[in-house]
Amino acid sequence: MLSTTSHAGEWRSLDYCPGCGERGVSGRTALTRDHYNFLGARVPLPQEGVDVVECSSCGLFYKTRVPTPEFLTEVFSSKAGIAWNDNYDFQAEKLKVSELLNASNIDLLDIGPSNGALLHAFAGMTRRRSGLDLFMHPGLSENLQGEFITGLLDEQVLEWGGEPYDVITVFDVFEHFYRPSDAFRNLSALLKSGGYVILETGNADSKWAQSAGMDRWRYANLFEHHVFWSPESIRYYADMYGFRLVESSEVDHKGWKSKSGVYKARQLLKYAMWKNVPRIYRVIADRLNEDGSIAPQIPYCNDHFSAVLCKQ
């Protein structure tokens, strides 16, 4: 496994909620591992360690130390073309948009579009298909029919064309925010009145996350994940920034839909070993360069949720 050396200057410490700014905490859990695994790279945690805490005001879970944007971009760029290449067809999301708007020639913005799989799925029902990301992934340009906005959704100053969108899709992005309030402010600016945000992210209040514990939940043990949501914390920020929570539901991560039955069975077996014979599982996991202390990711656990927001 490749190793990435991390230094103190590459981490940002937080002693307040990055969303609402409050310092009150209703829960705290320390990550037990000493490094992150990121697509074959080993990223050491800062010497002070990393805690996951729950804000007592807004209900957002957040890490007390996160990589700086510069360090994150450096690691991401080294893995361009590997990370987040979607094999999912997004047909269910296309149907959802059709139900919400009942219109063609819509203006669509996808946040974190990776190789453009979602934009490709919406070809034929859009006037504009735009994307926003830190950099343009291989394969994205051929699926764009609009602007490419360089940056993060939670930028304090986001430079874009100024013509708002009917629909903004945000899949597996909310967990990456440094400044959740700025993300909601930008969503409001980017979206037309009466337009929709369709999102999916990990659910910190799910039975799976709560039973595994934040220190064992794989989603919280990812280098690029900084904050963790629930339907209630989404509602808190939606209300604050002029959105209405139309619906939310617990779901499996969309990536499971493209996994084979053999892969799913293997993951279920790994979880059974982690739960029932943890010592043996840890020995095997260590030999495979995996962290044996973290609960294996499995299908059917519904540790994510999807939500639809409408700008009022």
PDB file of C-alpha atoms in Angstrom:
ATOM      1  CA  MET A   1       0.000   0.000   0.000  1.00  0.00           C
ATOM      2  CA  LEU A   2       1.328   3.451  -0.862  1.00  0.00           C
ATOM      3  CA  SER A   3       1.985   5.792   2.044  1.00  0.00           C
ATOM      4  CA  THR A   4       1.246   9.510   2.151  1.00  0.00           C
ATOM      5  CA  THR A   5       3.142  11.450   4.792  1.00  0.00           C
ATOM      6  CA  SER A   6       0.934  13.974   6.578  1.00  0.00           C
ATOM      7  CA  HIS A   7       2.172  16.990   8.534  1.00  0.00           C
ATOM      8  CA  ALA A   8       0.600  19.239  11.132  1.00  0.00           C
ATOM      9  CA  GLY A   9       0.080  22.041   8.598  1.00  0.00           C
ATOM     10  CA  GLU A  10      -2.080  19.772   6.439  1.00  0.00           C
ATOM     11  CA  TRP A  11      -4.814  19.447   9.082  1.00  0.00           C
ATOM     12  CA  ARG A  12      -7.390  21.932  10.335  1.00  0.00           C
ATOM     13  CA  SER A  13      -8.627  21.744  13.945  1.00  0.00           C
ATOM     14  CA  LEU A  14     -12.227  22.561  14.939  1.00  0.00           C
ATOM     15  CA  ASP A  15     -13.543  23.317  18.414  1.00  0.00           C
ATOM     16  CA  TYR A  16     -16.956  24.488  17.182  1.00  0.00           C
ATOM     17  CA  CYS A  17     -19.637  23.236  14.800  1.00  0.00           C
ATOM     18  CA  PRO A  18     -18.614  24.080  11.206  1.00  0.00           C
ATOM     19  CA  GLY A  19     -22.297  24.548  10.356  1.00  0.00           C
ATOM     20  CA  CYS A  20     -23.970  26.666  13.028  1.00  0.00           C
ATOM     21  CA  GLY A  21     -20.828  27.819  14.856  1.00  0.00           C
ATOM     22  CA  GLU A  22     -21.955  26.622  18.283  1.00  0.00           C
ATOM     23  CA  ARG A  23     -19.555  24.885  20.686  1.00  0.00           C
ATOM     24  CA  GLY A  24     -22.036  22.727  22.596  1.00  0.00           C
ATOM     25  CA  VAL A  25     -21.538  18.971  22.185  1.00  0.00           C
ATOM     26  CA  SER A  26     -24.003  16.200  22.984  1.00  0.00           C
ATOM     27  CA  GLY A  27     -21.689  13.296  22.120  1.00  0.00           C
ATOM     28  CA  ARG A  28     -18.023  12.589  21.335  1.00  0.00           C
ATOM     29  CA  THR A  29     -16.276   9.497  19.948  1.00  0.00           C
ATOM     30  CA  ALA A  30     -12.575   9.120  19.060  1.00  0.00           C
ATOM     31  CA  LEU A  31     -11.573   7.317  15.877  1.00  0.00           C
ATOM     32  CA  THR A  32      -9.484   4.352  16.988  1.00  0.00           C
ATOM     33  CA  ARG A  33      -7.344   3.884  13.893  1.00  0.00           C
ATOM     34  CA  ASP A  34      -4.034   5.692  13.239  1.00  0.00           C
ATOM     35  CA  HIS A  35      -4.445   6.167   9.489  1.00  0.00           C
ATOM     36  CA  TYR A  36      -6.970   6.463   6.671  1.00  0.00           C
ATOM     37  CA  ASN A  37      -6.965   4.222   3.594  1.00  0.00           C
ATOM     38  CA  PHE A  38      -7.643   6.179   0.401  1.00  0.00           C
ATOM     39  CA  LEU A  39      -7.641   4.166  -2.842  1.00  0.00           C
ATOM     40  CA  GLY A  40      -4.398   2.383  -2.046  1.00  0.00           C
ATOM     41  CA  ALA A  41      -2.777   5.295  -0.217  1.00  0.00           C
ATOM     42  CA  ARG A  42      -2.176   5.208   3.525  1.00  0.00           C
ATOM     43  CA  VAL A  43      -2.812   8.652   5.061  1.00  0.00           C
ATOM     44  CA  PRO A  44      -1.683   8.937   8.717  1.00  0.00           C
ATOM     45  CA  LEU A  45      -4.063  10.713  11.072  1.00  0.00           C
ATOM     46  CA  PRO A  46      -2.711  13.799  12.868  1.00  0.00           C
ATOM     47  CA  GLN A  47      -0.833  13.025  16.074  1.00  0.00           C
ATOM     48  CA  GLU A  48      -3.597  14.566  18.192  1.00  0.00           C
ATOM     49  CA  GLY A  49      -6.112  12.094  16.762  1.00  0.00           C
ATOM     50  CA  VAL A  50      -9.614  12.735  15.389  1.00  0.00           C
ATOM     51  CA  ASP A  51     -12.887  12.820  17.316  1.00  0.00           C
ATOM     52  CA  VAL A  52     -16.401  12.749  15.856  1.00  0.00           C
ATOM     53  CA  VAL A  53     -18.726  14.981  17.868  1.00  0.00           C
ATOM     54  CA  GLU A  54     -22.425  15.798  17.654  1.00  0.00           C
ATOM     55  CA  CYS A  55     -23.466  19.453  17.804  1.00  0.00           C
ATOM     56  CA  SER A  56     -26.052  19.955  20.542  1.00  0.00           C
ATOM     57  CA  SER A  57     -27.648  22.841  18.617  1.00  0.00           C
ATOM     58  CA  CYS A  58     -28.123  21.663  15.021  1.00  0.00           C
ATOM     59  CA  GLY A  59     -27.527  17.898  15.363  1.00  0.00           C
ATOM     60  CA  LEU A  60     -24.690  17.815  12.816  1.00  0.00           C
ATOM     61  CA  PHE A  61     -21.876  15.325  13.455  1.00  0.00           C
ATOM     62  CA  TYR A  62     -18.412  16.650  12.578  1.00  0.00           C
ATOM     63  CA  LYS A  63     -14.740  15.718  12.878  1.00  0.00           C
ATOM     64  CA  THR A  64     -12.527  17.769  15.157  1.00  0.00           C
ATOM     65  CA  ARG A  65      -9.614  17.584  12.696  1.00  0.00           C
ATOM     66  CA  VAL A  66      -9.943  17.516   8.917  1.00  0.00           C
ATOM     67  CA  PRO A  67      -7.441  17.768   6.048  1.00  0.00           C
ATOM     68  CA  THR A  68      -6.943  21.252   4.648  1.00  0.00           C
ATOM     69  CA  PRO A  69      -8.535  21.841   1.210  1.00  0.00           C
ATOM     70  CA  GLU A  70      -5.044  22.028  -0.289  1.00  0.00           C
ATOM     71  CA  PHE A  71      -3.997  18.674   1.165  1.00  0.00           C
ATOM     72  CA  LEU A  72      -7.300  17.115   0.105  1.00  0.00           C
ATOM     73  CA  THR A  73      -6.947  18.417  -3.462  1.00  0.00           C
ATOM     74  CA  GLU A  74      -3.389  17.080  -3.645  1.00  0.00           C
ATOM     75  CA  VAL A  75      -4.490  13.574  -2.654  1.00  0.00           C
ATOM     76  CA  PHE A  76      -7.621  13.674  -4.861  1.00  0.00           C
ATOM     77  CA  SER A  77      -5.703  14.842  -7.924  1.00  0.00           C
ATOM     78  CA  SER A  78      -3.277  11.942  -7.586  1.00  0.00           C
ATOM     79  CA  LYS A  79      -6.253   9.570  -7.941  1.00  0.00           C
ATOM     80  CA  ALA A  80      -8.087  11.280 -10.818  1.00  0.00           C
ATOM     81  CA  GLY A  81      -9.792   8.696 -13.013  1.00  0.00           C
ATOM     82  CA  ILE A  82      -9.923   6.163 -10.163  1.00  0.00           C
ATOM     83  CA  ALA A  83     -12.176   7.802  -7.575  1.00  0.00           C
ATOM     84  CA  TRP A  84     -15.936   7.934  -8.013  1.00  0.00           C
ATOM     85  CA  ASN A  85     -16.304   6.641 -11.548  1.00  0.00           C
ATOM     86  CA  ASP A  86     -20.001   5.789 -11.569  1.00  0.00           C
ATOM     87  CA  ASN A  87     -21.317   2.564 -13.076  1.00  0.00           C
ATOM     88  CA  TYR A  88     -24.783   3.387 -11.794  1.00  0.00           C
ATOM     89  CA  ASP A  89     -27.410   4.327 -14.425  1.00  0.00           C
ATOM     90  CA  PHE A  90     -29.356   7.004 -12.432  1.00  0.00           C
ATOM     91  CA  GLN A  91     -32.669   5.950 -13.996  1.00  0.00           C
ATOM     92  CA  ALA A  92     -34.495   6.149 -10.655  1.00  0.00           C
ATOM     93  CA  GLU A  93     -33.255   9.725 -10.207  1.00  0.00           C
ATOM     94  CA  LYS A  94     -34.311  10.612 -13.738  1.00  0.00           C
ATOM     95  CA  LEU A  95     -37.808   9.312 -12.970  1.00  0.00           C
ATOM     96  CA  LYS A  96     -37.898  11.328  -9.731  1.00  0.00           C
ATOM     97  CA  VAL A  97     -37.047  14.543 -11.587  1.00  0.00           C
ATOM     98  CA  SER A  98     -39.757  13.798 -14.170  1.00  0.00           C
ATOM     99  CA  GLU A  99     -42.296  13.365 -11.367  1.00  0.00           C
ATOM    100  CA  LEU A 100     -41.266  16.586  -9.650  1.00  0.00           C
ATOM    101  CA  LEU A 101     -41.152  18.872 -12.666  1.00  0.00           C
ATOM    102  CA  ASN A 102     -43.177  17.164 -15.407  1.00  0.00           C
ATOM    103  CA  ALA A 103     -41.128  19.108 -17.944  1.00  0.00           C
ATOM    104  CA  SER A 104     -38.411  18.684 -20.542  1.00  0.00           C
ATOM    105  CA  ASN A 105     -35.572  21.053 -21.410  1.00  0.00           C
ATOM    106  CA  ILE A 106     -34.726  21.569 -17.761  1.00  0.00           C
ATOM    107  CA  ASP A 107     -31.551  23.188 -16.484  1.00  0.00           C
ATOM    108  CA  LEU A 108     -29.605  20.654 -14.393  1.00  0.00           C
ATOM    109  CA  LEU A 109     -26.510  21.097 -12.240  1.00  0.00           C
ATOM    110  CA  ASP A 110     -24.742  18.051 -10.813  1.00  0.00           C
ATOM    111  CA  ILE A 111     -22.455  18.653  -7.845  1.00  0.00           C
ATOM    112  CA  GLY A 112     -19.461  16.306  -7.876  1.00  0.00           C
ATOM    113  CA  PRO A 113     -20.215  14.854 -11.337  1.00  0.00           C
ATOM    114  CA  SER A 114     -17.165  12.545 -11.512  1.00  0.00           C
ATOM    115  CA  ASN A 115     -17.096  11.092 -15.045  1.00  0.00           C
ATOM    116  CA  GLY A 116     -20.519  12.524 -15.953  1.00  0.00           C
ATOM    117  CA  ALA A 117     -22.654   9.385 -15.608  1.00  0.00           C
ATOM    118  CA  LEU A 118     -25.605  11.292 -14.137  1.00  0.00           C
ATOM    119  CA  LEU A 119     -25.389  14.041 -16.760  1.00  0.00           C
ATOM    120  CA  HIS A 120     -25.308  11.393 -19.476  1.00  0.00           C
ATOM    121  CA  ALA A 121     -28.457   9.753 -18.050  1.00  0.00           C
ATOM    122  CA  PHE A 122     -30.344  13.053 -18.333  1.00  0.00           C
ATOM    123  CA  ALA A 123     -29.450  13.669 -21.993  1.00  0.00           C
ATOM    124  CA  GLY A 124     -32.607  14.324 -23.972  1.00  0.00           C
ATOM    125  CA  MET A 125     -34.549  16.043 -21.192  1.00  0.00           C
ATOM    126  CA  THR A 126     -32.265  18.993 -20.455  1.00  0.00           C
ATOM    127  CA  ARG A 127     -31.454  22.368 -21.944  1.00  0.00           C
ATOM    128  CA  ARG A 128     -28.317  22.689 -19.842  1.00  0.00           C
ATOM    129  CA  ARG A 129     -26.299  19.966 -18.116  1.00  0.00           C
ATOM    130  CA  SER A 130     -23.624  21.557 -15.940  1.00  0.00           C
ATOM    131  CA  GLY A 131     -21.198  20.309 -13.317  1.00  0.00           C
ATOM    132  CA  LEU A 132     -19.351  21.626 -10.267  1.00  0.00           C
ATOM    133  CA  ASP A 133     -16.192  20.015  -8.888  1.00  0.00           C
ATOM    134  CA  LEU A 134     -12.622  20.664  -7.754  1.00  0.00           C
ATOM    135  CA  PHE A 135     -11.327  19.575 -11.166  1.00  0.00           C
ATOM    136  CA  MET A 136     -12.654  17.949 -14.324  1.00  0.00           C
ATOM    137  CA  HIS A 137     -12.498  14.169 -14.161  1.00  0.00           C
ATOM    138  CA  PRO A 138     -11.709  12.120 -17.293  1.00  0.00           C
ATOM    139  CA  GLY A 139     -14.854  11.556 -19.373  1.00  0.00           C
ATOM    140  CA  LEU A 140     -16.820  14.481 -17.944  1.00  0.00           C
ATOM    141  CA  SER A 141     -16.382  16.996 -20.765  1.00  0.00           C
ATOM    142  CA  GLU A 142     -18.270  14.876 -23.304  1.00  0.00           C
ATOM    143  CA  ASN A 143     -21.320  14.824 -21.018  1.00  0.00           C
ATOM    144  CA  LEU A 144     -21.429  18.565 -20.317  1.00  0.00           C
ATOM    145  CA  GLN A 145     -23.906  20.784 -22.133  1.00  0.00           C
ATOM    146  CA  GLY A 146     -23.425  23.878 -20.038  1.00  0.00           C
ATOM    147  CA  GLU A 147     -20.862  25.363 -17.671  1.00  0.00           C
ATOM    148  CA  PHE A 148     -18.244  23.663 -15.550  1.00  0.00           C
ATOM    149  CA  ILE A 149     -17.899  25.446 -12.207  1.00  0.00           C
ATOM    150  CA  THR A 150     -14.492  24.907 -10.600  1.00  0.00           C
ATOM    151  CA  GLY A 151     -14.519  24.753  -6.823  1.00  0.00           C
ATOM    152  CA  LEU A 152     -16.460  23.391  -3.880  1.00  0.00           C
ATOM    153  CA  LEU A 153     -20.152  23.894  -3.171  1.00  0.00           C
ATOM    154  CA  ASP A 154     -19.233  25.402   0.197  1.00  0.00           C
ATOM    155  CA  GLU A 155     -16.905  28.065  -1.239  1.00  0.00           C
ATOM    156  CA  GLN A 156     -17.312  31.414   0.484  1.00  0.00           C
ATOM    157  CA  VAL A 157     -17.162  33.068  -2.947  1.00  0.00           C
ATOM    158  CA  LEU A 158     -18.361  30.793  -5.763  1.00  0.00           C
ATOM    159  CA  GLU A 159     -17.790  31.993  -9.317  1.00  0.00           C
ATOM    160  CA  TRP A 160     -20.401  30.809 -11.833  1.00  0.00           C
ATOM    161  CA  GLY A 161     -22.413  32.051 -14.815  1.00  0.00           C
ATOM    162  CA  GLY A 162     -25.311  33.512 -12.812  1.00  0.00           C
ATOM    163  CA  GLU A 163     -28.234  31.749 -14.563  1.00  0.00           C
ATOM    164  CA  PRO A 164     -29.906  29.531 -11.912  1.00  0.00           C
ATOM    165  CA  TYR A 165     -31.036  25.922 -12.343  1.00  0.00           C
ATOM    166  CA  ASP A 166     -34.290  23.959 -12.098  1.00  0.00           C
ATOM    167  CA  VAL A 167     -32.676  20.936 -10.421  1.00  0.00           C
ATOM    168  CA  ILE A 168     -29.431  20.433  -8.499  1.00  0.00           C
ATOM    169  CA  THR A 169     -28.303  16.871  -7.787  1.00  0.00           C
ATOM    170  CA  VAL A 170     -25.939  16.304  -4.868  1.00  0.00           C
ATOM    171  CA  PHE A 171     -25.020  12.636  -4.418  1.00  0.00           C
ATOM    172  CA  ASP A 172     -22.308  11.670  -1.925  1.00  0.00           C
ATOM    173  CA  VAL A 173     -21.196  15.278  -1.472  1.00  0.00           C
ATOM    174  CA  PHE A 174     -22.773  16.622   1.731  1.00  0.00           C
ATOM    175  CA  GLU A 175     -20.286  14.649   3.813  1.00  0.00           C
ATOM    176  CA  HIS A 176     -17.386  16.566   2.196  1.00  0.00           C
ATOM    177  CA  PHE A 177     -18.413  20.043   3.365  1.00  0.00           C
ATOM    178  CA  TYR A 178     -16.057  22.277   5.320  1.00  0.00           C
ATOM    179  CA  ARG A 179     -18.688  25.033   5.657  1.00  0.00           C
ATOM    180  CA  PRO A 180     -22.235  23.569   5.528  1.00  0.00           C
ATOM    181  CA  SER A 181     -23.911  26.970   5.890  1.00  0.00           C
ATOM    182  CA  ASP A 182     -22.037  28.324   2.864  1.00  0.00           C
ATOM    183  CA  ALA A 183     -23.091  25.214   0.916  1.00  0.00           C
ATOM    184  CA  PHE A 184     -26.766  25.906   1.640  1.00  0.00           C
ATOM    185  CA  ARG A 185     -26.318  29.577   0.805  1.00  0.00           C
ATOM    186  CA  ASN A 186     -24.777  28.649  -2.555  1.00  0.00           C
ATOM    187  CA  LEU A 187     -27.507  26.085  -3.238  1.00  0.00           C
ATOM    188  CA  SER A 188     -30.076  28.829  -2.744  1.00  0.00           C
ATOM    189  CA  ALA A 189     -28.250  31.130  -5.156  1.00  0.00           C
ATOM    190  CA  LEU A 190     -27.759  28.417  -7.799  1.00  0.00           C
ATOM    191  CA  LEU A 191     -31.404  27.268  -7.739  1.00  0.00           C
ATOM    192  CA  LYS A 192     -34.507  28.881  -9.209  1.00  0.00           C
ATOM    193  CA  SER A 193     -37.451  29.599  -6.928  1.00  0.00           C
ATOM    194  CA  GLY A 194     -39.574  26.461  -6.874  1.00  0.00           C
ATOM    195  CA  GLY A 195     -36.576  24.398  -7.982  1.00  0.00           C
ATOM    196  CA  TYR A 196     -35.409  21.168  -6.339  1.00  0.00           C
ATOM    197  CA  VAL A 197     -32.309  19.803  -4.667  1.00  0.00           C
ATOM    198  CA  ILE A 198     -32.050  15.993  -4.748  1.00  0.00           C
ATOM    199  CA  LEU A 199     -29.414  14.641  -2.379  1.00  0.00           C
ATOM    200  CA  GLU A 200     -28.085  11.440  -0.906  1.00  0.00           C
ATOM    201  CA  THR A 201     -25.618  11.091   1.957  1.00  0.00           C
ATOM    202  CA  GLY A 202     -24.788   8.892   4.930  1.00  0.00           C
ATOM    203  CA  ASN A 203     -27.287   8.794   7.779  1.00  0.00           C
ATOM    204  CA  ALA A 204     -25.607   9.256  11.166  1.00  0.00           C
ATOM    205  CA  ASP A 205     -28.916   8.429  12.866  1.00  0.00           C
ATOM    206  CA  SER A 206     -29.382   5.133  11.005  1.00  0.00           C
ATOM    207  CA  LYS A 207     -29.623   1.934  13.043  1.00  0.00           C
ATOM    208  CA  TRP A 208     -26.471   0.685  11.305  1.00  0.00           C
ATOM    209  CA  ALA A 209     -24.351   3.728  12.205  1.00  0.00           C
ATOM    210  CA  GLN A 210     -25.637   3.774  15.763  1.00  0.00           C
ATOM    211  CA  SER A 211     -25.085   0.046  16.336  1.00  0.00           C
ATOM    212  CA  ALA A 212     -21.580   0.057  14.828  1.00  0.00           C
ATOM    213  CA  GLY A 213     -20.660   3.291  16.624  1.00  0.00           C
ATOM    214  CA  MET A 214     -19.190   6.357  14.932  1.00  0.00           C
ATOM    215  CA  ASP A 215     -15.668   5.017  15.530  1.00  0.00           C
ATOM    216  CA  ARG A 216     -16.534   1.758  13.712  1.00  0.00           C
ATOM    217  CA  TRP A 217     -18.864   3.136  10.998  1.00  0.00           C
ATOM    218  CA  ARG A 218     -16.901   2.939   7.761  1.00  0.00           C
ATOM    219  CA  TYR A 219     -18.463   6.138   6.444  1.00  0.00           C
ATOM    220  CA  ALA A 220     -16.964   8.134   9.327  1.00  0.00           C
ATOM    221  CA  ASN A 221     -13.569   6.511   8.781  1.00  0.00           C
ATOM    222  CA  LEU A 222     -12.974   7.982   5.332  1.00  0.00           C
ATOM    223  CA  PHE A 223     -10.284  10.627   4.815  1.00  0.00           C
ATOM    224  CA  GLU A 224     -12.492  12.843   2.649  1.00  0.00           C
ATOM    225  CA  HIS A 225     -15.574  12.794   4.919  1.00  0.00           C
ATOM    226  CA  HIS A 226     -15.808  15.700   7.363  1.00  0.00           C
ATOM    227  CA  VAL A 227     -19.462  16.000   8.469  1.00  0.00           C
ATOM    228  CA  PHE A 228     -22.327  13.546   8.889  1.00  0.00           C
ATOM    229  CA  TRP A 229     -26.029  14.273   8.504  1.00  0.00           C
ATOM    230  CA  SER A 230     -29.431  12.966   9.454  1.00  0.00           C
ATOM    231  CA  PRO A 231     -32.842  13.898   8.034  1.00  0.00           C
ATOM    232  CA  GLU A 232     -33.372  16.129  11.081  1.00  0.00           C
ATOM    233  CA  SER A 233     -30.121  18.068  10.667  1.00  0.00           C
ATOM    234  CA  ILE A 234     -30.904  18.501   6.947  1.00  0.00           C
ATOM    235  CA  ARG A 235     -34.306  19.899   7.956  1.00  0.00           C
ATOM    236  CA  TYR A 236     -32.607  22.312  10.389  1.00  0.00           C
ATOM    237  CA  TYR A 237     -30.473  23.862   7.643  1.00  0.00           C
ATOM    238  CA  ALA A 238     -33.219  23.684   5.016  1.00  0.00           C
ATOM    239  CA  ASP A 239     -35.507  25.745   7.241  1.00  0.00           C
ATOM    240  CA  MET A 240     -32.728  28.232   7.924  1.00  0.00           C
ATOM    241  CA  TYR A 241     -31.962  28.848   4.231  1.00  0.00           C
ATOM    242  CA  GLY A 242     -35.435  28.958   2.725  1.00  0.00           C
ATOM    243  CA  PHE A 243     -35.928  25.353   1.638  1.00  0.00           C
ATOM    244  CA  ARG A 244     -38.749  22.944   2.380  1.00  0.00           C
ATOM    245  CA  LEU A 245     -37.952  19.288   3.053  1.00  0.00           C
ATOM    246  CA  VAL A 246     -40.337  17.572   0.622  1.00  0.00           C
ATOM    247  CA  GLU A 247     -39.405  13.978   1.446  1.00  0.00           C
ATOM    248  CA  SER A 248     -36.677  11.790   2.882  1.00  0.00           C
ATOM    249  CA  SER A 249     -36.177   8.038   3.089  1.00  0.00           C
ATOM    250  CA  GLU A 250     -33.548   5.600   4.343  1.00  0.00           C
ATOM    251  CA  VAL A 251     -31.674   3.872   1.508  1.00  0.00           C
ATOM    252  CA  ASP A 252     -28.638   1.772   0.739  1.00  0.00           C
ATOM    253  CA  HIS A 253     -25.816   3.579  -1.001  1.00  0.00           C
ATOM    254  CA  LYS A 254     -26.646   3.729  -4.722  1.00  0.00           C
ATOM    255  CA  GLY A 255     -23.404   1.910  -5.540  1.00  0.00           C
ATOM    256  CA  TRP A 256     -24.804  -1.382  -4.255  1.00  0.00           C
ATOM    257  CA  LYS A 257     -27.218  -1.548  -7.197  1.00  0.00           C
ATOM    258  CA  SER A 258     -24.332  -2.248  -9.570  1.00  0.00           C
ATOM    259  CA  LYS A 259     -22.560  -4.810  -7.356  1.00  0.00           C
ATOM    260  CA  SER A 260     -22.693  -8.516  -8.171  1.00  0.00           C
ATOM    261  CA  GLY A 261     -24.325 -11.106  -5.965  1.00  0.00           C
ATOM    262  CA  VAL A 262     -20.920 -12.654  -5.310  1.00  0.00           C
ATOM    263  CA  TYR A 263     -19.514  -9.333  -4.074  1.00  0.00           C
ATOM    264  CA  LYS A 264     -22.519  -8.788  -1.783  1.00  0.00           C
ATOM    265  CA  ALA A 265     -22.208 -12.304  -0.359  1.00  0.00           C
ATOM    266  CA  ARG A 266     -18.497 -11.777   0.314  1.00  0.00           C
ATOM    267  CA  GLN A 267     -19.209  -8.542   2.192  1.00  0.00           C
ATOM    268  CA  LEU A 268     -21.920 -10.201   4.272  1.00  0.00           C
ATOM    269  CA  LEU A 269     -19.481 -12.996   5.165  1.00  0.00           C
ATOM    270  CA  LYS A 270     -16.857 -10.422   6.178  1.00  0.00           C
ATOM    271  CA  TYR A 271     -19.382  -8.695   8.430  1.00  0.00           C
ATOM    272  CA  ALA A 272     -20.365 -11.998  10.057  1.00  0.00           C
ATOM    273  CA  MET A 273     -16.690 -12.655  10.837  1.00  0.00           C
ATOM    274  CA  TRP A 274     -16.154  -9.095  12.124  1.00  0.00           C
ATOM    275  CA  LYS A 275     -19.146  -9.476  14.441  1.00  0.00           C
ATOM    276  CA  ASN A 276     -18.617 -13.045  15.669  1.00  0.00           C
ATOM    277  CA  VAL A 277     -14.885 -13.816  15.410  1.00  0.00           C
ATOM    278  CA  PRO A 278     -13.258 -10.361  15.495  1.00  0.00           C
ATOM    279  CA  ARG A 279      -9.741 -11.624  16.273  1.00  0.00           C
ATOM    280  CA  ILE A 280      -9.653 -13.923  13.256  1.00  0.00           C
ATOM    281  CA  TYR A 281     -11.204 -11.255  11.052  1.00  0.00           C
ATOM    282  CA  ARG A 282      -8.613  -8.688  12.120  1.00  0.00           C
ATOM    283  CA  VAL A 283      -5.708 -11.029  11.278  1.00  0.00           C
ATOM    284  CA  ILE A 284      -7.132 -11.703   7.806  1.00  0.00           C
ATOM    285  CA  ALA A 285      -7.963  -8.030   7.233  1.00  0.00           C
ATOM    286  CA  ASP A 286      -4.453  -6.929   8.219  1.00  0.00           C
ATOM    287  CA  ARG A 287      -2.952  -9.327   5.671  1.00  0.00           C
ATOM    288  CA  LEU A 288      -5.196  -7.784   3.015  1.00  0.00           C
ATOM    289  CA  ASN A 289      -4.200  -4.224   4.009  1.00  0.00           C
ATOM    290  CA  GLU A 290      -7.673  -3.548   5.389  1.00  0.00           C
ATOM    291  CA  ASP A 291      -8.571  -2.166   8.801  1.00  0.00           C
ATOM    292  CA  GLY A 292     -10.030  -5.039  10.781  1.00  0.00           C
ATOM    293  CA  SER A 293     -11.488  -2.784  13.473  1.00  0.00           C
ATOM    294  CA  ILE A 294     -13.951  -1.068  11.109  1.00  0.00           C
ATOM    295  CA  ALA A 295     -17.343  -2.639  10.366  1.00  0.00           C
ATOM    296  CA  PRO A 296     -17.259  -3.961   6.764  1.00  0.00           C
ATOM    297  CA  GLN A 297     -19.581  -2.201   4.360  1.00  0.00           C
ATOM    298  CA  ILE A 298     -22.543  -4.440   3.553  1.00  0.00           C
ATOM    299  CA  PRO A 299     -25.708  -4.234   1.443  1.00  0.00           C
ATOM    300  CA  TYR A 300     -29.200  -3.910   2.907  1.00  0.00           C
ATOM    301  CA  CYS A 301     -28.034  -1.910   5.949  1.00  0.00           C
ATOM    302  CA  ASN A 302     -29.721   1.343   4.816  1.00  0.00           C
ATOM    303  CA  ASP A 303     -27.072   3.590   6.358  1.00  0.00           C
ATOM    304  CA  HIS A 304     -27.795   6.402   3.864  1.00  0.00           C
ATOM    305  CA  PHE A 305     -30.793   8.591   3.219  1.00  0.00           C
ATOM    306  CA  SER A 306     -32.103  10.455   0.200  1.00  0.00           C
ATOM    307  CA  ALA A 307     -33.949  13.752   0.455  1.00  0.00           C
ATOM    308  CA  VAL A 308     -35.683  16.246  -1.797  1.00  0.00           C
ATOM    309  CA  LEU A 309     -35.615  19.971  -0.933  1.00  0.00           C
ATOM    310  CA  CYS A 310     -37.688  22.656  -2.642  1.00  0.00           C
ATOM    311  CA  LYS A 311     -36.603  26.291  -2.687  1.00  0.00           C
ATOM    312  CA  GLN A 312     -39.480  28.412  -1.417  1.00  0.00           C
TER     313      GLN A 312
END
